[in-house]
Structure formats: structure tokens, C-alpha cells
mmCIF file of C-alpha atoms in Angstrom:
data_model
loop_
_atom_site.group_PDB
_atom_site.id
_atom_site.type_symbol
_atom_site.label_atom_id
_atom_site.label_comp_id
_atom_site.label_asym_id
_atom_site.label_seq_id
_atom_site.Cartn_x
_atom_site.Cartn_y
_atom_site.Cartn_z
ATOM 1 C CA MET I 11 -9.138 -8.839 27.484
ATOM 2 C CA ASN I 12 -9.178 -7.836 31.095
ATOM 3 C CA SER I 13 -10.160 -4.298 31.919
ATOM 4 C CA THR I 14 -7.483 -1.835 32.964
ATOM 5 C CA ALA I 15 -9.098 -1.116 36.311
ATOM 6 C CA PRO I 16 -7.258 1.086 38.797
ATOM 7 C CA SER I 17 -6.279 -1.982 40.848
ATOM 8 C CA ASP I 18 -4.370 -3.633 37.999
ATOM 9 C CA ALA I 19 -3.442 -0.705 35.758
ATOM 10 C CA GLY I 20 0.136 -0.803 37.024
ATOM 11 C CA HIS I 21 0.603 -4.298 35.656
ATOM 12 C CA PHE I 22 0.000 -3.281 32.047
ATOM 13 C CA SER I 23 2.249 -1.119 29.910
ATOM 14 C CA LEU I 24 2.987 -0.714 26.241
ATOM 15 C CA ASP I 25 6.281 -0.765 24.388
ATOM 16 C CA HIS I 26 5.804 2.667 22.858
ATOM 17 C CA ARG I 27 8.859 2.554 20.623
ATOM 18 C CA LEU I 28 7.643 -0.721 19.155
ATOM 19 C CA LEU I 29 4.136 0.672 18.777
ATOM 20 C CA ARG I 30 5.450 3.743 16.962
ATOM 21 C CA ARG I 31 7.622 1.658 14.639
ATOM 22 C CA ARG I 32 4.645 -0.534 13.751
ATOM 23 C CA PHE I 33 2.442 2.431 12.918
ATOM 24 C CA GLU I 34 5.244 4.001 10.895
ATOM 25 C CA ARG I 35 5.606 0.811 8.855
ATOM 26 C CA ALA I 36 1.832 0.489 8.482
ATOM 27 C CA ALA I 37 1.359 3.984 7.000
ATOM 28 C CA SER I 38 1.933 2.946 3.386
ATOM 29 C CA HIS I 39 -0.826 0.304 3.430
ATOM 30 C CA TYR I 40 -2.925 1.475 6.365
ATOM 31 C CA ASP I 41 -5.895 2.527 4.258
ATOM 32 C CA GLU I 42 -6.265 -1.038 2.985
ATOM 33 C CA ALA I 43 -6.893 -2.358 6.515
ATOM 34 C CA ASP I 44 -8.966 0.361 8.182
ATOM 35 C CA VAL I 45 -12.456 -0.898 7.344
ATOM 36 C CA VAL I 46 -13.368 -0.894 11.027
ATOM 37 C CA MET I 47 -12.214 2.696 11.515
ATOM 38 C CA ARG I 48 -14.251 3.826 8.501
ATOM 39 C CA GLU I 49 -17.392 2.244 9.924
ATOM 40 C CA ILE I 50 -16.790 3.690 13.382
ATOM 41 C CA SER I 51 -16.078 7.092 11.846
ATOM 42 C CA ARG I 52 -19.459 6.966 10.121
ATOM 43 C CA ARG I 53 -21.170 6.140 13.405
ATOM 44 C CA MET I 54 -19.301 8.895 15.254
ATOM 45 C CA ASP I 55 -20.377 11.377 12.598
ATOM 46 C CA GLU I 56 -24.010 10.316 13.021
ATOM 47 C CA ARG I 57 -23.803 11.193 16.714
ATOM 48 C CA LEU I 58 -22.950 14.761 15.741
ATOM 49 C CA ASP I 59 -26.378 15.054 14.115
ATOM 50 C CA TYR I 60 -27.776 15.440 17.634
ATOM 51 C CA ILE I 61 -25.115 17.768 19.049
ATOM 52 C CA ARG I 62 -25.158 21.503 18.434
ATOM 53 C CA ILE I 63 -21.615 22.743 18.013
ATOM 54 C CA GLU I 64 -19.847 25.089 15.610
ATOM 55 C CA PRO I 65 -16.128 24.712 16.322
ATOM 56 C CA ARG I 66 -13.650 27.138 14.824
ATOM 57 C CA ARG I 67 -10.684 24.760 15.168
ATOM 58 C CA ILE I 68 -10.839 20.961 15.107
ATOM 59 C CA LEU I 69 -8.083 18.507 15.988
ATOM 60 C CA ASP I 70 -8.145 14.946 14.655
ATOM 61 C CA LEU I 71 -6.066 13.318 17.383
ATOM 62 C CA GLY I 72 -4.521 10.001 16.430
ATOM 63 C CA CYS I 73 -5.381 10.899 12.850
ATOM 64 C CA GLY I 74 -3.594 8.005 11.138
ATOM 65 C CA THR I 75 -3.500 8.804 7.423
ATOM 66 C CA GLY I 76 -6.223 11.412 7.871
ATOM 67 C CA ALA I 77 -9.116 9.444 6.413
ATOM 68 C CA ASP I 78 -11.590 11.171 8.768
ATOM 69 C CA LEU I 79 -10.592 14.676 7.646
ATOM 70 C CA PRO I 80 -12.869 14.868 4.570
ATOM 71 C CA ARG I 81 -15.836 13.891 6.741
ATOM 72 C CA LEU I 82 -15.009 16.603 9.275
ATOM 73 C CA ALA I 83 -14.458 19.165 6.523
ATOM 74 C CA GLN I 84 -17.847 18.374 5.019
ATOM 75 C CA ARG I 85 -19.667 18.732 8.343
ATOM 76 C CA PHE I 86 -17.773 21.839 9.493
ATOM 77 C CA PRO I 87 -16.753 23.676 6.284
ATOM 78 C CA GLN I 88 -15.872 26.909 8.118
ATOM 79 C CA ALA I 89 -13.581 25.264 10.674
ATOM 80 C CA THR I 90 -9.801 25.028 10.550
ATOM 81 C CA LEU I 91 -8.712 21.384 10.614
ATOM 82 C CA LEU I 92 -5.602 20.144 12.393
ATOM 83 C CA ALA I 93 -4.230 16.614 12.525
ATOM 84 C CA ALA I 94 -1.888 14.959 15.010
ATOM 85 C CA ASP I 95 -0.389 11.500 15.356
ATOM 86 C CA PHE I 96 2.707 10.069 17.014
ATOM 87 C CA ALA I 97 3.848 8.327 13.788
ATOM 88 C CA ALA I 98 5.477 10.742 11.336
ATOM 89 C CA PRO I 99 4.661 8.775 8.124
ATOM 90 C CA MET I 100 0.985 8.741 9.139
ATOM 91 C CA VAL I 101 1.047 12.496 9.706
ATOM 92 C CA ALA I 102 2.697 13.086 6.330
ATOM 93 C CA ARG I 103 -0.174 11.331 4.579
ATOM 94 C CA ALA I 104 -2.704 13.184 6.710
ATOM 95 C CA GLY I 105 -1.018 16.434 5.694
ATOM 96 C CA VAL I 106 -1.767 15.695 2.049
ATOM 97 C CA ARG I 107 -5.435 15.224 2.918
ATOM 98 C CA LEU I 108 -5.423 18.410 4.995
ATOM 99 C CA GLN I 109 -4.060 20.357 2.065
ATOM 100 C CA ALA I 110 -6.767 18.949 -0.209
ATOM 101 C CA GLU I 111 -9.488 19.944 2.275
ATOM 102 C CA ALA I 112 -8.125 23.450 2.920
ATOM 103 C CA PRO I 113 -10.084 26.388 1.455
ATOM 104 C CA GLN I 114 -8.609 27.515 -1.841
ATOM 105 C CA PRO I 115 -7.404 31.140 -2.138
ATOM 106 C CA GLY I 116 -9.696 33.565 -3.896
ATOM 107 C CA LEU I 117 -9.042 35.060 -7.317
ATOM 108 C CA LEU I 118 -7.444 38.240 -5.945
ATOM 109 C CA ARG I 119 -5.029 36.309 -3.769
ATOM 110 C CA ARG I 120 -4.121 34.036 -6.667
ATOM 111 C CA LEU I 121 -3.496 37.041 -8.905
ATOM 112 C CA LEU I 122 -1.289 38.635 -6.270
ATOM 113 C CA GLY I 123 0.627 35.385 -5.886
ATOM 114 C CA GLY I 124 -0.255 34.848 -2.250
ATOM 115 C CA THR I 125 -1.238 31.469 -0.874
ATOM 116 C CA PRO I 126 -2.483 30.661 2.613
ATOM 117 C CA PRO I 127 -0.193 28.643 4.866
ATOM 118 C CA PRO I 128 -0.857 24.907 4.866
ATOM 119 C CA PRO I 129 -3.072 23.616 7.690
ATOM 120 C CA PRO I 130 -1.082 22.277 10.658
ATOM 121 C CA HIS I 131 -0.314 18.576 10.854
ATOM 122 C CA LEU I 132 1.616 17.641 13.957
ATOM 123 C CA VAL I 133 3.831 14.766 15.030
ATOM 124 C CA ALA I 134 2.949 14.664 18.711
ATOM 125 C CA SER I 135 1.960 12.403 21.570
ATOM 126 C CA ALA I 136 -1.564 12.734 22.903
ATOM 127 C CA ASP I 137 -0.278 13.696 26.354
ATOM 128 C CA ALA I 138 1.980 16.499 25.075
ATOM 129 C CA LEU I 139 0.228 18.526 22.380
ATOM 130 C CA PRO I 140 2.034 21.606 21.011
ATOM 131 C CA LEU I 141 -1.164 23.642 21.129
ATOM 132 C CA ALA I 142 -2.235 26.586 23.241
ATOM 133 C CA ARG I 143 -4.626 26.280 26.145
ATOM 134 C CA GLY I 144 -8.242 26.702 25.064
ATOM 135 C CA SER I 145 -7.374 26.782 21.356
ATOM 136 C CA LEU I 146 -9.705 24.016 20.104
ATOM 137 C CA GLY I 147 -13.462 23.751 19.769
ATOM 138 C CA LEU I 148 -13.587 20.023 18.977
ATOM 139 C CA VAL I 149 -11.177 17.146 19.496
ATOM 140 C CA TRP I 150 -12.074 14.123 17.393
ATOM 141 C CA SER I 151 -10.313 10.869 18.253
ATOM 142 C CA ASN I 152 -11.164 7.644 16.426
ATOM 143 C CA LEU I 153 -9.589 4.539 18.051
ATOM 144 C CA MET I 154 -6.548 6.361 19.442
ATOM 145 C CA PHE I 155 -7.002 5.363 23.103
ATOM 146 C CA PRO I 156 -5.897 1.713 22.644
ATOM 147 C CA ALA I 157 -2.389 3.084 21.996
ATOM 148 C CA LEU I 158 -2.243 4.499 25.553
ATOM 149 C CA ASP I 159 -1.180 2.786 28.776
ATOM 150 C CA ASP I 160 -3.381 5.119 30.794
ATOM 151 C CA PRO I 161 -5.880 7.529 29.195
ATOM 152 C CA LEU I 162 -5.803 10.075 32.032
ATOM 153 C CA PRO I 163 -2.705 12.105 30.969
ATOM 154 C CA ALA I 164 -4.010 12.354 27.401
ATOM 155 C CA LEU I 165 -7.480 13.339 28.604
ATOM 156 C CA LYS I 166 -5.998 16.068 30.791
ATOM 157 C CA GLU I 167 -4.061 17.391 27.799
ATOM 158 C CA ILE I 168 -7.161 17.308 25.597
ATOM 159 C CA HIS I 169 -9.069 19.166 28.324
ATOM 160 C CA ARG I 170 -6.307 21.782 28.479
ATOM 161 C CA THR I 171 -6.389 22.490 24.755
ATOM 162 C CA LEU I 172 -10.193 22.672 24.499
ATOM 163 C CA GLU I 173 -11.956 25.983 24.945
ATOM 164 C CA VAL I 174 -14.739 26.251 27.506
ATOM 165 C CA GLY I 175 -17.762 24.657 25.890
ATOM 166 C CA GLY I 176 -15.507 22.570 23.641
ATOM 167 C CA LEU I 177 -16.262 18.940 22.891
ATOM 168 C CA LEU I 178 -14.288 15.708 22.918
ATOM 169 C CA MET I 179 -15.752 13.095 20.553
ATOM 170 C CA PHE I 180 -14.050 9.706 20.710
ATOM 171 C CA SER I 181 -14.214 5.989 20.078
ATOM 172 C CA THR I 182 -12.179 3.144 21.510
ATOM 173 C CA LEU I 183 -12.255 -0.608 22.051
ATOM 174 C CA GLY I 184 -13.587 -2.317 25.167
ATOM 175 C CA PRO I 185 -12.392 -5.398 27.093
ATOM 176 C CA ASP I 186 -14.310 -7.951 25.035
ATOM 177 C CA SER I 187 -12.470 -7.005 21.858
ATOM 178 C CA LEU I 188 -10.618 -9.970 20.310
ATOM 179 C CA LYS I 189 -11.947 -12.232 23.044
ATOM 180 C CA GLU I 190 -11.831 -15.266 20.744
ATOM 181 C CA LEU I 191 -8.149 -14.729 19.973
ATOM 182 C CA ARG I 192 -7.371 -14.166 23.636
ATOM 183 C CA ALA I 193 -9.116 -17.381 24.648
ATOM 184 C CA CYS I 194 -7.268 -19.448 22.045
ATOM 185 C CA LEU I 195 -3.752 -18.221 22.811
ATOM 186 C CA PRO I 196 -1.974 -19.579 25.910
ATOM 187 C CA GLY I 197 -1.686 -16.857 28.529
ATOM 188 C CA ALA I 198 0.658 -18.410 31.057
ATOM 189 C CA ALA I 199 3.818 -16.860 29.586
ATOM 190 C CA GLY I 200 2.509 -13.298 29.336
ATOM 191 C CA GLU I 201 -0.073 -11.098 27.664
ATOM 192 C CA ARG I 202 -0.550 -12.170 24.063
ATOM 193 C CA VAL I 203 -3.478 -9.901 23.228
ATOM 194 C CA HIS I 204 -3.650 -6.150 23.806
ATOM 195 C CA ARG I 205 -5.639 -4.866 26.780
ATOM 196 C CA PHE I 206 -8.517 -2.443 26.357
ATOM 197 C CA ILE I 207 -9.894 -0.205 29.082
ATOM 198 C CA ASP I 208 -13.356 -0.790 30.520
ATOM 199 C CA MET I 209 -16.001 1.823 29.708
ATOM 200 C CA HIS I 210 -16.614 2.605 33.378
ATOM 201 C CA ASP I 211 -12.912 3.170 34.046
ATOM 202 C CA LEU I 212 -12.775 5.447 31.030
ATOM 203 C CA GLY I 213 -15.709 7.394 32.432
ATOM 204 C CA ASP I 214 -13.843 7.826 35.715
ATOM 205 C CA ALA I 215 -10.797 9.081 33.805
ATOM 206 C CA LEU I 216 -12.913 11.617 31.898
ATOM 207 C CA VAL I 217 -14.290 13.026 35.138
ATOM 208 C CA GLY I 218 -10.807 12.953 36.689
ATOM 209 C CA ALA I 219 -9.480 14.990 33.751
ATOM 210 C CA GLY I 220 -12.123 17.671 34.369
ATOM 211 C CA PHE I 221 -14.728 16.833 31.736
ATOM 212 C CA SER I 222 -18.402 17.213 32.510
ATOM 213 C CA ASP I 223 -21.409 15.214 31.401
ATOM 214 C CA PRO I 224 -19.571 12.313 29.740
ATOM 215 C CA VAL I 225 -21.904 10.198 27.605
ATOM 216 C CA MET I 226 -20.832 6.749 26.421
ATOM 217 C CA ASP I 227 -22.397 3.708 24.891
ATOM 218 C CA MET I 228 -21.180 0.304 23.796
ATOM 219 C CA GLU I 229 -22.052 -2.043 20.965
ATOM 220 C CA ILE I 230 -20.615 -5.304 19.688
ATOM 221 C CA LEU I 231 -19.296 -5.563 16.152
ATOM 222 C CA THR I 232 -18.418 -9.052 14.914
ATOM 223 C CA LEU I 233 -16.043 -9.431 11.977
ATOM 224 C CA THR I 234 -15.685 -12.755 10.210
ATOM 225 C CA TYR I 235 -12.662 -14.243 8.471
ATOM 226 C CA ALA I 236 -12.033 -17.178 6.185
ATOM 227 C CA ASP I 237 -9.050 -18.161 8.333
ATOM 228 C CA LEU I 238 -6.967 -17.029 11.286
ATOM 229 C CA ASP I 239 -4.236 -15.678 9.032
ATOM 230 C CA GLY I 240 -6.682 -13.099 7.663
ATOM 231 C CA LEU I 241 -7.309 -11.705 11.137
ATOM 232 C CA LEU I 242 -3.600 -11.651 11.991
ATOM 233 C CA HIS I 243 -2.842 -9.908 8.690
ATOM 234 C CA ASP I 244 -5.356 -7.132 9.430
ATOM 235 C CA LEU I 245 -3.949 -6.613 12.916
ATOM 236 C CA ARG I 246 -0.410 -6.298 11.563
ATOM 237 C CA ALA I 247 -1.404 -4.146 8.589
ATOM 238 C CA SER I 248 -3.172 -1.657 10.830
ATOM 239 C CA GLY I 249 -0.303 -1.531 13.340
ATOM 240 C CA ALA I 250 -2.629 -2.991 15.979
ATOM 241 C CA ALA I 251 -0.741 -6.165 16.866
ATOM 242 C CA ASN I 252 -0.021 -6.692 20.550
ATOM 243 C CA ALA I 253 2.619 -4.307 21.916
ATOM 244 C CA ALA I 254 2.343 -5.085 25.635
ATOM 245 C CA SER I 255 5.664 -4.835 27.453
ATOM 246 C CA THR I 256 4.926 -8.240 28.993
ATOM 247 C CA ARG I 257 4.197 -9.913 25.644
ATOM 248 C CA PRO I 258 5.961 -13.271 25.162
ATOM 249 C CA ARG I 259 8.356 -13.475 22.237
ATOM 250 C CA GLY I 260 7.115 -16.813 20.944
ATOM 251 C CA LEU I 261 4.287 -19.328 21.027
ATOM 252 C CA SER I 262 6.024 -22.565 22.052
ATOM 253 C CA GLY I 263 7.027 -23.287 18.463
ATOM 254 C CA ARG I 264 4.947 -25.083 15.890
ATOM 255 C CA ALA I 265 3.078 -27.116 18.485
ATOM 256 C CA GLY I 266 1.865 -23.956 20.235
ATOM 257 C CA TRP I 267 0.637 -22.399 17.006
ATOM 258 C CA ALA I 268 -1.044 -25.613 15.899
ATOM 259 C CA LYS I 269 -2.910 -25.820 19.194
ATOM 260 C CA ALA I 270 -4.012 -22.164 18.981
ATOM 261 C CA ARG I 271 -5.175 -22.571 15.391
ATOM 262 C CA ALA I 272 -7.138 -25.693 16.257
ATOM 263 C CA ALA I 273 -8.830 -23.900 19.162
ATOM 264 C CA TYR I 274 -9.831 -20.990 16.943
ATOM 265 C CA GLU I 275 -10.990 -23.327 14.190
ATOM 266 C CA ALA I 276 -13.453 -24.868 16.648
ATOM 267 C CA LEU I 277 -15.225 -21.478 16.727
ATOM 268 C CA ARG I 278 -16.041 -21.529 13.007
ATOM 269 C CA GLN I 279 -19.698 -20.774 12.207
ATOM 270 C CA ASN I 280 -21.259 -20.874 8.756
ATOM 271 C CA GLY I 281 -17.837 -21.336 7.271
ATOM 272 C CA ARG I 282 -16.304 -18.222 8.907
ATOM 273 C CA LEU I 283 -14.229 -17.463 11.996
ATOM 274 C CA PRO I 284 -15.587 -14.691 14.277
ATOM 275 C CA ALA I 285 -13.596 -11.792 15.714
ATOM 276 C CA THR I 286 -15.476 -9.683 18.261
ATOM 277 C CA LEU I 287 -14.896 -5.963 18.709
ATOM 278 C CA GLU I 288 -16.477 -4.127 21.632
ATOM 279 C CA ILE I 289 -16.934 -0.604 20.298
ATOM 280 C CA ILE I 290 -17.170 2.231 22.816
ATOM 281 C CA GLN I 291 -18.248 5.657 21.601
ATOM 282 C CA GLY I 292 -18.625 8.747 23.684
ATOM 283 C CA HIS I 293 -18.367 12.472 24.086
ATOM 284 C CA ALA I 294 -17.759 14.920 26.914
ATOM 285 C CA TRP I 295 -17.710 18.688 27.333
ATOM 286 C CA LYS I 296 -15.261 21.110 28.869
ATOM 287 C CA ALA I 297 -17.308 23.107 31.327
ATOM 288 C CA ALA I 298 -16.401 26.468 32.823
ATOM 289 C CA PRO I 299 -13.969 25.997 35.728
ATOM 290 C CA LYS I 300 -15.217 26.272 39.303
ATOM 291 C CA THR I 301 -11.824 27.229 40.715
ATOM 292 C CA THR I 302 -8.769 29.103 39.475
ATOM 293 C CA GLU I 303 -5.506 27.300 38.791
ATOM 294 C CA ASP I 304 -4.274 28.205 42.294
ATOM 295 C CA GLY I 305 -7.371 26.659 43.881
ATOM 296 C CA ARG I 306 -9.453 29.769 44.582
ATOM 297 C CA SER I 307 -13.192 29.497 43.999
ATOM 298 C CA ILE I 308 -14.724 31.380 41.088
ATOM 299 C CA VAL I 309 -17.872 33.314 41.933
ATOM 300 C CA ARG I 310 -19.966 34.469 39.001
ATOM 301 C CA PHE I 311 -22.293 37.427 39.490
ATOM 302 C CA GLN I 312 -25.468 37.679 37.460
ATOM 303 C CA PRO I 313 -27.133 41.027 36.748
ATOM 304 C CA ARG I 314 -30.026 41.872 39.018
ATOM 305 C CA PRO I 315 -33.464 41.710 37.440
ATOM 306 C CA THR I 316 -34.668 45.182 36.517
ATOM 307 C CA ALA I 317 -37.485 46.479 38.677
ATOM 308 C CA ARG I 318 -40.829 46.999 37.042
#
């Protein structure tokens, strides 16, 4: 799909109520259709092998059913895990996983009848998190950005909630994702396939939100399907079907669908239909501020070297 560059960002918006309803409906069977997220989660976790960080509090933002929480708990056993998503049924399932990953009370506490409070799981939008400024050491976000019209407000909110030296680790989809489907569906009546932001525009948004040293890379992942219905089923089951405000409400009847199916069928290779995903992974740090909130410069004094 076309990139959401600054020049055309105003022409793309999402129907957020529809998007939320789809993710709410998808919660009960979401884990059956999240193969891609599991693979990306594994690759994101591998990147942490090369990053030195010991966060005290971690937020899984856009947590879905919380399938990434066990991985985070294993890597950071001393950290407090939090989960947030805008779809309440997803958060409820993530809460069950959070409870399973929470440290169990010791023998004395059990004997006294006390139990620790359950870890927080929050129904919240990415651009309005009910968390204190500087309260997080790591924000982990696996394929949440495609649910945003514009990533900048969410990135500013993530930056606000991170402590100085905190890390944002994320993945998202780039413009070439679902390019085969986009090419086969008629586009004259409106956007039929979701847009995905270009990596360079995302980098600009990270810097604009105040992050320093953003690092991103891109790779192509090609899924294959026995038929087009398999791809469409996975998109619906994961709540990822097109939710553009300008989406057309039909496909010119049976003739339109037949033409689209025939066009996609022409792409078959070795008995399978391809579906491209452009995977973008990245991370960025919250550096110490150079100015105060009212715009005054911050000057840091270093101790003088002791005379010998």
C-alpha cells in the first residue's frame, strides 16, 4: 500500500469504532490466527540479546491476548509486567496471562492469608495511557502501529511514560505488505487494503516525539495460501481486515469478486498463493531532556577533576 507520508497523511483515516469492534470479536479465536505475531515476537526478543537493559516495569502496548507476556517474563523475571489494549476482551485474556506470570507469594504471606494485587491490565488507547510520567523502563509493542492513523500522538505518549534511559521496542508493517491483494482489488472506488506507514516516515515520527538514536530495519516475509479465502479468513480472524474510513462497502457484486480472484490466482507459484508482509522492527531510547517543559535550557555541571 502507499506510504503514509506527511503530504498524504490527511487523506487516510481509520474507523476506530469498527476497528475496536473487530478486535473485540476476534479475541476468542485470536490465538489461532496470530502465527505472524508469534514469529515477529521471537525476532524482537532476539534483538534484546544485544541490548543491555534491566527494566523495572514493562508495558506490552497493544498486547492482544497477551501471548508475548510469557516471553517478557522469562527474559526479565524481576520486572513488573503491565498490559494494555484498546479492546476489552483482549485485555481480559491478557490479564489471565499476567496473573499466571506474576510472582507467587511466599510461604509466610500465604500463611498470613495475604496475596499481592494482580498485575495491571489496562483498557486504553495508545495515545492516552493512564500511567505516570517516567514510570516505565520498557515499552514493547508488537504490530500495534497499523491500528493508528498517525503514530506521532502514540509515540509522544510512550515517550512521556518512559523513564530517562527507557526503551521502546516495536514492530509494524511497511507499505509493501499485502501488495498482491492490493494489486488484485479494484481501487477506483476507495481504499480496499489497509495502509501501512513507510519506515522513513516512522523514523521522522520517532524523532518528532523526542526519541533518540532510533534503529530500524526491514525484511520481507512471504506467507503462502492454498486459496484466497485462506488469506481473507486470517485477516478477519486477527481483526486485521481493512478499516479505512474511505473503504468501499462492496466489490461490484459477483463479477467484481470473480475478477479479483482470477487476478490473484494468476500469481500462484508451486501450487500456492503468495501474501507479502514487509516487517519493520526497531527500537529507540528516551534520552535526558535538553530543555525544561517551559523551554528553558538544562545545563549539567560535571565535577572538576581533582588536582594531583
